[in-house]
Every structure is written in structure tokens, then in C-alpha cells.
Amino acid sequence: MQEKVAQLLKKNQMSVTASRTKILELFLASQGALAHADIERLTNGFDRVTIYRTLQTFVDKGLVHTIPTADNSVRYALCKDECSQGHHHDDHVHFMCDDCGNTYCLDHIHVPAVHLPQGFVVKQTDVVVSGICSNCTLR
Amino acid sequence: MQEKVAQLLKKNQMSVTASRTKILELFLASQGALAHADIERLTNGFDRVTIYRTLQTFVDKGLVHTIPTADNSVRYALCKDECSQGHHHDDHVHFMCDDCGNTYCLDHIHVPAVHLPQGFVVKQTDVVVSGICSNCTLR
DNA sequence: CTGGCTTTGCAACCAAGTTGCAAAGGTTTT
DNA sequence: AAAACCTTTGCAACTTGGTTGCAAAGCCAG
Ligand SMILES: [Mn+2]
Ligand SMILES: [Mn+2]
Ligand SMILES: [Zn+2]
Ligand SMILES: [Zn+2]
């Protein structure tokens, strides 16, 4: 496992360090998205600045993407393989559960094409849905 | 004009004060959404705390709504008449221009219904599109 | 006009995120 | 295996956006 994580870092052109390894492991083990605070809680000892910089590096390298949330908090989730340095292709719907607070990437739900009036050029469409997730309805 | 603004405040059950009047006038005069910083710049003398509290009151009373943005900045725009205290119905698409930075409510573009897997309960769907607005393509 | 409730301004506080820099760590070369 | 070189980390200090408590000022119904 550690080795797989190291390979993944190298594949994305990052040197293998303790914080990157640990934080990437957290993403691989997590079902949903992670916020800076989650990572600070789940690790012990890494400086918060290091966590900020690690997350930014992961975004830059195309390993994770940020998720726009209705409450303007910043969350991060693993990208699919198609993403790479400077080219993100995370065109899926995001879901935020009002009950458990988790945020999920609905990878197989593609964002619908929205048709805008004459003159508007669409570059990116973000869809964030909130409600109750499937875990929470089952209880 | 001042009088119309005062009426609008009263209709939404707010007392008429200088800051509320001025800030509401700004919204009525503005094409797009306003951020806290815009209001601070366009007014002179109101304490920033007053502006925060005024905006929050407007949201609470159903006069303006906040707009989820891809860059996690907070913007506010006037609601349509249907919104009221505790019941917002701003189910339209929002557009953010990468060029001029303006944010617009596309009131007549309704958010599409997204179909989610079994077990998910949808409460709200936010769609925010970014690209180039019609003003900026014309230049 | 008066009195009671609401709003404002100020100061202090808090949380999230950024920056500069020296020390420590990873990687490549020899 | 060590040296040299470049990258990353931790710390402290700072910035920005937002909140809170409270006394003074302002609104508005009676
Ligand atoms: Mn995602
Ligand atoms: Mn709107
Ligand atoms: Zn849930
Ligand atoms: Zn524009």
C-alpha cells in the first residue's frame, strides 16, 4: 500500500515525502471529500501550512480537485485518471449531505449542458446538489 | 425613488435606516451581484460590520440571496418577488464572467433537474456556470 | 414628544489562508 | 555511500474575511 501511494506520487511528478504520502492515503481511504480541517484532525503533527501547500500541489498536479460548495467551504476529492497537470476534467455532479455533512463526487452523473442566451460563452459548469445522502436515508 | 426603496423595506418588515436604504438602492441600480467589498467601496462611511449585518438581514427577510461561486467568494443579488422570510425560490442558473468578474442571475434559465441514484433525496440544486458574459464577447 | 425596542459603530476577537526564511529532507550525481 | 543540489517543511508573522459584546444613537408606535 505505501508503495502504491509512492508510485502514484511519482507518476504525477512529485517527490515522495511523509506528508504527501499520509495525506494521499487519507484520500484513498476516504469515501467522500476532505476539508483542510479533516486532514488536520486525521493526521498528527503536520503543520497546517504544510497541509495547505500539499493540497495545493495535489490540485496543481491534477491529483485532486476542489469542490464548490453552497456554504463556501473548501473541500478536496481525488480526480479520476484523466486529469493531469493543468487539465482537470471533473465534469460530474457533487452532492452535499445536510445530515452527515459529507460531500461526494457522483462520478457517473455527468453535469447537464445548460443553454445560455446569445453572447454567453460557457467554459465550465458546476452543479452542486444538497439533500440527504443514501447512507443517511437508510437509517 | 427613495420613497420606493423605503416602501420595499417596510413591505419586507424592516425599519427604514440610512444603511439599508443606501445598500438596497445599490442593488436596484446594479446589473449583477454585489460582494461585501463592492458595497464598502460604493458607499462611504458605513462600518463594515453594519454592512455584514445589513446583508444578513436582507437574506433573512428574503430580499436578496447569496450566490455560490466557484472561487468561494460570497456574492449577493436581489431576489424575485416570490421569495420571502425563510422561503427562497431562486432556482435559476448563475453565471460568472472570467473576464469582467461580474456575476449574473440568469433568472429565466431554470436549473435542470438532476437525477440521482436510489437513496439520495434532493433538496436543492445549484448551477454556476463560468465563461465570458455577453457584455464581454461584444468587445 | 416620549419611551421602548432596534440598529449602529467601535473595539476586540476569531478563523482561514498566505508569505519569507532557515533548517531538514529527497533525489541525483559521483 | 557521500556530496551536492534542489525541494519541502515548520515556524512565526501577517493578511483577509467575518463575528461578537456593548454602549450610544436612531427608529417608530403610542
Ligand atoms: Mn468531484
Ligand atoms: Mn440569483
Ligand atoms: Zn449523509
Ligand atoms: Zn464579462
Coordinates of N, CA and C and ligand atoms in Angstrom, one line a residue, chain B residues 65 67 77-78 90 92 94 105 107, ligand 2:
Chain B
H65 N -30.5 37.0 -2.2 CA -30.0 35.6 -1.9 C -28.5 35.6 -2.2
I67 N -25.0 33.8 -3.7 CA -24.8 33.1 -4.9 C -23.5 32.2 -4.7
A77 N -27.4 38.9 -4.5 CA -28.2 39.5 -5.6 C -29.7 39.6 -5.1
L78 N -30.4 40.5 -5.7 CA -31.8 40.7 -5.4 C -32.6 39.5 -5.7
D90 N -35.0 30.8 -5.5 CA -34.1 31.3 -6.6 C -33.5 30.1 -7.4
H92 N -32.6 29.5 -10.3 CA -32.1 29.9 -11.6 C -30.6 29.7 -11.7
H94 N -26.7 30.6 -12.3 CA -25.8 31.8 -12.1 C -24.6 31.7 -13.0
C105 N -27.5 36.8 -12.3 CA -28.6 35.9 -12.1 C -29.2 35.7 -13.5
D107 N -32.2 34.8 -14.6 CA -33.5 34.5 -13.9 C -34.4 33.6 -14.7
Ligands
MN2 MN -29.7 34.7 -8.4

